[in-house]
Structure formats: C-alpha cells, structure tokens
Amino acid sequence: MKHLLSLEKLARADFDKILRAATAFKRERGHHKTQPLAGQTWALMFSKSSTRTRVSFEVGIHELGGRPMFLNANDIQLGRGEPIKDTARVLGRMIHGAVIRTFAQSDVEEFARFSGVPTINALTDDEHPCQILADIFTFQEQRGPIAGKTVAFIGDGACNVANSWIWTAAKFGFELRIAAPKKFQPSAALLKRAGGKISISTDIKATAKGADLLYTDVWISMGKEAEAKERIKILTGYQINQSLVKLAKPGALVMHCLPAYRGKEIDDATLEANADTIFEEAENRLHVQKAILNWAVS
Ligand code: CP
Ligand code: NVA
C-alpha cells in the first residue's frame, strides 16, 4: 500500500518515477493511454480552504478514469467529533483512495493506518508534499536538473511549504537557503534530520544573492489567522520584490505556491513579471498529482 504523507519518507527513486510520469501526463493530456483509476472513487476530505489542490485533484482523478468525491470535513460527522480512525475505517470500506487536507500531520497518518486505502497529504500544518513535487517539476522543466542549484526561500521559514522544501534538498542535491525572522525559522532538530546543504539567515539580501530560484509562501498560513497582526509585524521586510530579484542570478526563476498576498510576501510588479512561471507552476499541480495518483495505485 502506497501513501504520500510526507516528503521525508518518499524515496528518491519514487520522486524520479513521479516526476518522469508527470512529464508524460502533461504531454498526453486529453489522450491518456491508460485509465489507472477506472472504476474507482477517491474521497477528497478537506478541513481547510483550497482552490488549486481541490480543483487539480478533482480534474486529475476524473481524467484518470476515477470519480472524485469532495467531502468538506464540516459536512461529515468528522466535523461533529467522530474520530479520524472511525471515519477512516468507514471510508476505507467504500472508497479506493483518499486525499486529505487538514491541520495535524498525525491525522493523515492515522487515516492512512486505519483506512487501508492509499492516502495522499494535500497539505497539513507540517507539510505540503504535492506542492513541492510540482515546484521541483516546474523548476526542472524550465531550467534542467535542480541538483547543484541554489533555492532561496524568503518568508515564513517554519511553514508547511518550507518544511517540504527542507526534506528535498539532500535528496536532490541542491542548496537551500532560508531567510526568515528568528521566530519563524525551522528547528535545529528538523534541519539535522533532513541533512543536506541548508542554511538559515535573517539576511534576505545574502540569501537571494546568486540564487537560481527565489521562492515564497504566505506569511499567514491557514490556521494561523489569530497571529495575523504579529506575523505581519515580524515578517515585514521578508518580501520578494524587484530589488531582491536583482541580487539573484540573472534569469533566476521566481515562484510562489499561491495564493499570493501582494504587498506582503511578494510585490505586485514581481508577481506579474513572473506570472508565466507562477501560473505554469499552478497548472503543473494537475500533471504532477496525476503522476502521484498513478504511482499510488501501481
Ligand atoms: N498552493 C495551494 O495548495 O493552493 P490551494 O490552497 O488553493 O489548494
Ligand atoms: N502555507 C500555506 C500554503 C497554502 C497553499 C498555508 O498553509 O496556508
């Protein structure tokens, strides 16, 4: 049984299989040779908002021959307190796979354990594996192998998206630099576990200098709304803007997982100047997630 719960646990060979298949799924959109999800129903159980992840999984499952069933966690008994393990045991007897967006990482892990069906993490407080797979795919599509390159992450360095980047640096052999205020830096324990060439700084200019990719995510992740005022105060200045881009390598890519908050983690001019890449990155969620689904059932 294959699950995609965390990039920490995904072997490099599986990354490669998924990324290779994504290229074929992108090329063959509209005329896929196989329908790996034929006859299957996949539940999308979401406790947080989503545009890209929800739509790309619904469309992807459909185009692979399956049927997506969107379950807003508040509309099912889970929202009234039915335990995850009971929900998992019920759904596991009816569906063929699950895509889950929630708060606690332990909830997706518990669902995977009790449901007995392939389970995919569609974002938790700790990780966003599908996003970073699509990000690496996008980088490599435009610039070739990410090995040996420098990725500069600017902003909330302790968020799910930053964490998932951290798990990939050693596996792919790129340098990851994170610029974040002290309060929003990844823990030393996490960095030790991840290994690889990763550095943390409060100096955004030094972090961006000569980088091949400038990357950012929102300052206020879902679930952190109560900290909004404090986060804006502390994170102000950790922005990708035109003057920061000038410090990166000429022709460096700028990427953002979206949704973007202009004037906060990125300015409008930089987002618009890099819109082709950023919206290609969003589209690539579809192709990469088809490859993840195909991997999960094969
Ligand atoms: N990037 C991303 O996961 O977007 P959504 O929250 O819209 O799914
Ligand atoms: N870190 C963000 C990612 C959104 C796709 C969040 O968790 O809200």
CSV table of C-alpha atoms and ligand atoms in Angstrom, one decimal:
chain,number,residue,atom,x,y,z
A,1,MET,CA,0.0,0.0,0.0
A,2,LYS,CA,1.5,3.3,-1.0
A,3,HIS,CA,0.8,6.6,0.7
A,4,LEU,CA,2.2,10.1,0.2
A,5,LEU,CA,2.1,11.6,3.6
A,6,SER,CA,5.5,13.3,3.9
A,7,LEU,CA,8.4,14.0,1.6
A,8,GLU,CA,10.7,12.9,4.4
A,9,LYS,CA,9.6,9.3,3.7
A,10,LEU,CA,9.5,9.4,-0.1
A,11,ALA,CA,12.5,7.6,-1.6
A,12,ARG,CA,14.4,9.4,-4.3
A,13,ALA,CA,13.5,6.6,-6.8
A,14,ASP,CA,9.8,7.4,-6.2
A,15,PHE,CA,10.4,11.1,-6.7
A,16,ASP,CA,12.0,10.3,-10.0
A,17,LYS,CA,9.2,7.9,-11.0
A,18,ILE,CA,6.6,10.6,-10.2
A,19,LEU,CA,8.4,13.4,-12.0
A,20,ARG,CA,9.0,11.3,-15.1
A,21,ALA,CA,5.4,10.2,-15.2
A,22,ALA,CA,4.2,13.8,-14.8
A,23,THR,CA,6.1,14.8,-18.0
A,24,ALA,CA,4.1,12.1,-19.9
A,25,PHE,CA,0.8,13.0,-18.2
A,26,LYS,CA,1.3,16.7,-19.2
A,27,ARG,CA,2.2,15.8,-22.8
A,28,GLU,CA,-0.6,13.4,-23.1
A,29,ARG,CA,-3.4,15.4,-21.5
A,30,GLY,CA,-6.7,14.7,-23.3
A,31,HIS,CA,-5.5,11.4,-24.7
A,32,HIS,CA,-4.1,9.3,-21.8
A,33,LYS,CA,-3.3,5.8,-22.9
A,34,THR,CA,-4.2,4.3,-19.5
A,35,GLN,CA,-7.0,5.0,-17.0
A,36,PRO,CA,-5.3,3.8,-13.8
A,37,LEU,CA,-8.3,4.9,-11.6
A,38,ALA,CA,-11.0,3.3,-13.8
A,39,GLY,CA,-13.9,2.2,-11.6
A,40,GLN,CA,-12.5,3.9,-8.5
A,41,THR,CA,-13.9,6.5,-6.2
A,42,TRP,CA,-11.5,8.8,-4.4
A,43,ALA,CA,-12.5,10.9,-1.4
A,44,LEU,CA,-11.2,14.5,-1.1
A,45,MET,CA,-11.6,15.2,2.6
A,46,PHE,CA,-10.7,18.9,3.3
A,47,SER,CA,-10.8,20.8,6.6
A,48,LYS,CA,-9.1,23.9,5.1
A,49,SER,CA,-9.9,26.1,2.0
A,50,SER,CA,-8.4,25.2,-1.3
A,51,THR,CA,-8.6,26.3,-4.9
A,52,ARG,CA,-5.6,24.7,-6.7
A,53,THR,CA,-5.4,21.5,-4.8
A,54,ARG,CA,-9.1,20.7,-4.8
A,55,VAL,CA,-9.6,21.5,-8.5
A,56,SER,CA,-6.4,19.8,-9.7
A,57,PHE,CA,-7.2,16.6,-7.8
A,58,GLU,CA,-10.9,16.6,-8.9
A,59,VAL,CA,-10.0,17.1,-12.5
A,60,GLY,CA,-7.0,14.7,-12.3
A,61,ILE,CA,-9.0,11.9,-10.8
A,62,HIS,CA,-11.7,12.3,-13.4
A,63,GLU,CA,-9.2,12.4,-16.3
A,64,LEU,CA,-7.6,9.1,-15.0
A,65,GLY,CA,-11.0,7.4,-15.1
A,66,GLY,CA,-12.0,7.7,-11.5
A,67,ARG,CA,-14.6,9.6,-9.6
A,68,PRO,CA,-13.7,12.3,-7.1
A,69,MET,CA,-16.0,12.7,-4.1
A,70,PHE,CA,-15.4,16.0,-2.3
A,71,LEU,CA,-16.1,15.9,1.4
A,72,ASN,CA,-16.0,19.1,3.3
A,73,ALA,CA,-14.9,17.9,6.8
A,74,ASN,CA,-17.6,20.1,8.3
A,75,ASP,CA,-20.3,18.4,6.4
A,76,ILE,CA,-19.5,14.9,7.5
A,77,GLN,CA,-19.6,13.6,11.1
A,78,LEU,CA,-15.9,14.2,11.5
A,79,GLY,CA,-16.8,17.9,11.9
A,80,ARG,CA,-19.1,16.9,14.9
A,81,GLY,CA,-16.4,14.9,16.6
A,82,GLU,CA,-16.4,11.4,15.0
A,83,PRO,CA,-12.8,10.2,15.4
A,84,ILE,CA,-10.5,10.1,12.4
A,85,LYS,CA,-9.9,6.4,12.9
A,86,ASP,CA,-13.6,5.6,12.7
A,87,THR,CA,-14.0,7.8,9.7
A,88,ALA,CA,-11.1,6.1,8.1
A,89,ARG,CA,-12.5,2.6,8.8
A,90,VAL,CA,-15.9,3.5,7.3
A,91,LEU,CA,-14.5,5.3,4.2
A,92,GLY,CA,-11.8,2.6,3.7
A,93,ARG,CA,-14.6,0.0,3.1
A,94,MET,CA,-16.2,2.2,0.4
A,95,ILE,CA,-13.6,4.3,-1.4
A,96,HIS,CA,-10.4,3.4,-3.2
A,97,GLY,CA,-8.2,6.2,-2.1
A,98,ALA,CA,-8.2,9.5,-0.1
A,99,VAL,CA,-6.7,12.9,-0.5
A,100,ILE,CA,-6.7,14.8,2.8
A,101,ARG,CA,-6.2,18.5,3.7
A,102,THR,CA,-6.2,19.1,7.4
A,103,PHE,CA,-4.3,20.6,10.4
A,104,ALA,CA,-2.5,17.9,12.3
A,105,GLN,CA,0.0,15.7,10.4
A,106,SER,CA,-0.9,12.9,12.8
A,107,ASP,CA,-4.5,12.9,11.3
A,108,VAL,CA,-3.4,12.0,7.8
A,109,GLU,CA,-1.1,9.4,9.2
A,110,GLU,CA,-3.9,7.9,11.3
A,111,PHE,CA,-6.2,7.9,8.4
A,112,ALA,CA,-3.7,6.1,6.2
A,113,ARG,CA,-3.2,3.5,9.0
A,114,PHE,CA,-6.9,2.8,9.7
A,115,SER,CA,-8.4,3.2,6.2
A,116,GLY,CA,-6.3,0.6,4.4
A,117,VAL,CA,-6.5,2.7,1.2
A,118,PRO,CA,-3.8,4.9,-0.5
A,119,THR,CA,-3.8,8.2,1.3
A,120,ILE,CA,-2.3,11.5,0.0
A,121,ASN,CA,-1.4,14.5,2.1
A,122,ALA,CA,-2.9,17.5,0.3
A,123,LEU,CA,-1.4,19.9,3.0
A,124,THR,CA,-1.2,19.7,6.8
A,125,ASP,CA,0.4,22.2,9.2
A,126,ASP,CA,3.6,20.3,8.8
A,127,GLU,CA,3.9,19.6,5.0
A,128,HIS,CA,2.7,20.2,1.5
A,129,PRO,CA,4.3,17.3,-0.5
A,130,CYS,CA,2.2,17.7,-3.7
A,131,GLN,CA,3.2,21.4,-3.9
A,132,ILE,CA,6.9,20.9,-3.7
A,133,LEU,CA,6.8,18.0,-6.1
A,134,ALA,CA,5.1,20.3,-8.6
A,135,ASP,CA,7.6,23.1,-7.8
A,136,ILE,CA,10.6,20.9,-8.5
A,137,PHE,CA,8.9,19.6,-11.7
A,138,THR,CA,8.4,23.2,-12.8
A,139,PHE,CA,11.9,24.3,-12.0
A,140,GLN,CA,13.4,21.3,-13.9
A,141,GLU,CA,11.0,21.8,-16.8
A,142,GLN,CA,12.4,25.4,-17.3
A,143,ARG,CA,16.0,25.1,-16.1
A,144,GLY,CA,17.0,21.5,-16.1
A,145,PRO,CA,18.2,19.4,-13.1
A,146,ILE,CA,17.8,21.2,-9.8
A,147,ALA,CA,20.9,19.3,-8.5
A,148,GLY,CA,23.7,21.8,-7.8
A,149,LYS,CA,21.4,24.8,-8.0
A,150,THR,CA,20.5,27.3,-5.2
A,151,VAL,CA,17.0,27.8,-3.9
A,152,ALA,CA,16.3,30.8,-1.7
A,153,PHE,CA,13.1,30.6,0.4
A,154,ILE,CA,12.1,34.0,1.7
A,155,GLY,CA,9.4,34.5,4.4
A,156,ASP,CA,7.8,32.1,7.0
A,157,GLY,CA,10.6,29.5,7.2
A,158,ALA,CA,8.7,27.4,9.6
A,159,CYS,CA,5.6,26.8,7.5
A,160,ASN,CA,4.5,23.6,5.8
A,161,VAL,CA,5.8,24.6,2.4
A,162,ALA,CA,9.3,25.5,3.8
A,163,ASN,CA,9.3,22.1,5.6
A,164,SER,CA,8.6,20.2,2.5
A,165,TRP,CA,11.4,22.1,0.7
A,166,ILE,CA,13.7,21.1,3.5
A,167,TRP,CA,13.0,17.4,3.0
A,168,THR,CA,14.0,17.6,-0.6
A,169,ALA,CA,17.4,19.5,-0.5
A,170,ALA,CA,19.5,16.5,0.4
A,171,LYS,CA,17.6,14.1,-1.8
A,172,PHE,CA,18.1,16.3,-4.9
A,173,GLY,CA,21.5,17.8,-4.0
A,174,PHE,CA,20.6,21.4,-4.2
A,175,GLU,CA,21.5,24.2,-1.8
A,176,LEU,CA,18.5,25.6,0.2
A,177,ARG,CA,18.9,29.0,1.8
A,178,ILE,CA,16.0,30.2,4.1
A,179,ALA,CA,15.7,33.8,5.1
A,180,ALA,CA,13.2,34.2,7.9
A,181,PRO,CA,12.9,36.1,11.2
A,182,LYS,CA,14.2,34.1,14.2
A,183,LYS,CA,10.6,33.3,15.3
A,184,PHE,CA,9.7,31.7,12.0
A,185,GLN,CA,12.8,29.6,11.4
A,186,PRO,CA,12.8,25.8,11.1
A,187,SER,CA,14.0,24.0,14.2
A,188,ALA,CA,17.6,22.7,14.5
A,189,ALA,CA,16.2,19.2,15.1
A,190,LEU,CA,14.4,19.3,11.8
A,191,LEU,CA,17.4,20.5,9.9
A,192,LYS,CA,19.6,17.9,11.5
A,193,ARG,CA,17.2,15.1,10.5
A,194,ALA,CA,16.9,16.5,6.9
A,195,GLY,CA,20.7,16.8,6.3
A,196,GLY,CA,21.9,18.4,3.0
A,197,LYS,CA,23.2,21.9,2.4
A,198,ILE,CA,20.7,24.1,4.1
A,199,SER,CA,21.4,27.5,5.7
A,200,ILE,CA,19.2,29.8,7.7
A,201,SER,CA,19.6,33.5,8.0
A,202,THR,CA,17.7,36.8,8.8
A,203,ASP,CA,19.6,38.5,5.9
A,204,ILE,CA,17.3,38.3,2.8
A,205,LYS,CA,19.9,40.0,0.5
A,206,ALA,CA,22.6,37.5,1.3
A,207,THR,CA,20.1,34.7,0.9
A,208,ALA,CA,19.0,35.9,-2.5
A,209,LYS,CA,22.5,36.6,-3.8
A,210,GLY,CA,23.2,34.5,-6.9
A,211,ALA,CA,20.2,32.2,-6.3
A,212,ASP,CA,18.7,30.2,-9.2
A,213,LEU,CA,15.2,30.3,-7.7
A,214,LEU,CA,13.5,32.8,-5.4
A,215,TYR,CA,10.5,31.2,-3.6
A,216,THR,CA,8.0,32.5,-1.2
A,217,ASP,CA,4.7,31.5,0.6
A,218,VAL,CA,2.1,33.4,2.5
A,219,TRP,CA,3.0,35.0,5.9
A,220,ILE,CA,-0.2,33.8,7.5
A,221,SER,CA,-0.9,30.1,6.8
A,222,MET,CA,-4.3,28.6,7.2
A,223,GLY,CA,-4.9,28.1,10.9
A,224,LYS,CA,-2.6,31.0,11.9
A,225,GLU,CA,-5.2,33.7,11.5
A,226,ALA,CA,-5.1,34.6,15.2
A,227,GLU,CA,-1.4,35.5,14.8
A,228,ALA,CA,-2.0,37.7,11.8
A,229,LYS,CA,-1.1,41.0,13.4
A,230,GLU,CA,2.1,39.7,15.0
A,231,ARG,CA,3.1,37.9,11.9
A,232,ILE,CA,2.7,40.9,9.6
A,233,LYS,CA,4.8,42.9,12.1
A,234,ILE,CA,7.6,40.4,12.3
A,235,LEU,CA,7.7,39.3,8.7
A,236,THR,CA,7.5,42.7,7.1
A,237,GLY,CA,10.6,43.1,5.0
A,238,TYR,CA,10.8,39.4,4.1
A,239,GLN,CA,9.4,40.1,0.7
A,240,ILE,CA,10.4,39.1,-2.8
A,241,ASN,CA,10.4,42.3,-4.8
A,242,GLN,CA,12.2,43.9,-7.8
A,243,SER,CA,15.2,44.9,-5.8
A,244,LEU,CA,15.7,41.5,-4.3
A,245,VAL,CA,15.3,39.8,-7.8
A,246,LYS,CA,18.2,42.0,-9.0
A,247,LEU,CA,20.5,40.2,-6.5
A,248,ALA,CA,19.6,36.7,-7.7
A,249,LYS,CA,21.3,35.1,-10.7
A,250,PRO,CA,20.4,36.7,-14.0
A,251,GLY,CA,17.4,34.8,-15.3
A,252,ALA,CA,16.6,33.4,-11.9
A,253,LEU,CA,13.1,32.0,-11.5
A,254,VAL,CA,10.6,33.4,-9.1
A,255,MET,CA,8.0,31.0,-7.8
A,256,HIS,CA,5.0,31.2,-5.4
A,257,CYS,CA,2.8,28.3,-4.3
A,258,LEU,CA,-0.2,30.7,-4.3
A,259,PRO,CA,-2.5,32.2,-3.1
A,260,ALA,CA,-0.4,35.4,-3.2
A,261,TYR,CA,-0.9,38.4,-1.0
A,262,ARG,CA,0.6,41.3,-2.9
A,263,GLY,CA,2.4,43.8,-0.8
A,264,LYS,CA,3.2,41.2,1.8
A,265,GLU,CA,5.4,38.2,0.8
A,266,ILE,CA,5.7,39.5,-2.8
A,267,ASP,CA,5.0,42.8,-4.5
A,268,ASP,CA,2.6,43.1,-7.4
A,269,ALA,CA,5.3,44.0,-10.0
A,270,THR,CA,7.3,40.9,-9.2
A,271,LEU,CA,4.4,38.6,-9.3
A,272,GLU,CA,3.1,40.0,-12.6
A,273,ALA,CA,6.6,39.9,-14.1
A,274,ASN,CA,6.9,36.2,-13.2
A,275,ALA,CA,3.2,35.3,-13.8
A,276,ASP,CA,4.1,32.9,-16.7
A,277,THR,CA,6.2,30.7,-14.4
A,278,ILE,CA,3.9,31.1,-11.3
A,279,PHE,CA,0.7,30.0,-13.2
A,280,GLU,CA,2.6,27.2,-15.0
A,281,GLU,CA,3.6,26.1,-11.5
A,282,ALA,CA,-0.1,26.1,-10.5
A,283,GLU,CA,-1.1,24.2,-13.7
A,284,ASN,CA,1.7,21.6,-13.0
A,285,ARG,CA,-0.1,20.6,-9.8
A,286,LEU,CA,-2.6,18.8,-12.1
A,287,HIS,CA,0.1,16.9,-14.1
A,288,VAL,CA,2.2,16.0,-11.1
A,289,GLN,CA,-0.8,14.9,-9.0
A,290,LYS,CA,-1.9,12.6,-11.8
A,291,ALA,CA,1.5,11.1,-11.6
A,292,ILE,CA,1.2,10.8,-7.8
A,293,LEU,CA,-2.2,9.1,-8.1
A,294,ASN,CA,-0.9,6.7,-10.7
A,295,TRP,CA,2.1,5.9,-8.5
A,296,ALA,CA,-0.2,5.3,-5.5
A,297,VAL,CA,-2.2,2.7,-7.3
A,298,SER,CA,0.6,0.9,-9.2
B,1,CP,N1,-1.0,26.1,-3.4
B,1,CP,C1,-2.1,25.5,-3.0
B,1,CP,O1,-2.1,24.4,-2.4
B,1,CP,O2,-3.2,26.2,-3.2
B,1,CP,P1,-4.7,25.9,-2.7
B,1,CP,O3,-4.6,26.3,-1.2
B,1,CP,O4,-5.6,26.8,-3.4
B,1,CP,O5,-5.0,24.5,-2.9
B,2,NVA,N1,1.5,27.8,3.9
B,2,NVA,C1,0.2,28.0,3.3
B,2,NVA,C2,0.2,27.2,2.0
B,2,NVA,C3,-1.1,27.5,1.2
B,2,NVA,C4,-1.1,26.7,-0.1
B,2,NVA,C5,-0.9,27.5,4.2
B,2,NVA,O1,-0.8,26.5,4.9
B,2,NVA,O2,-1.9,28.2,4.2
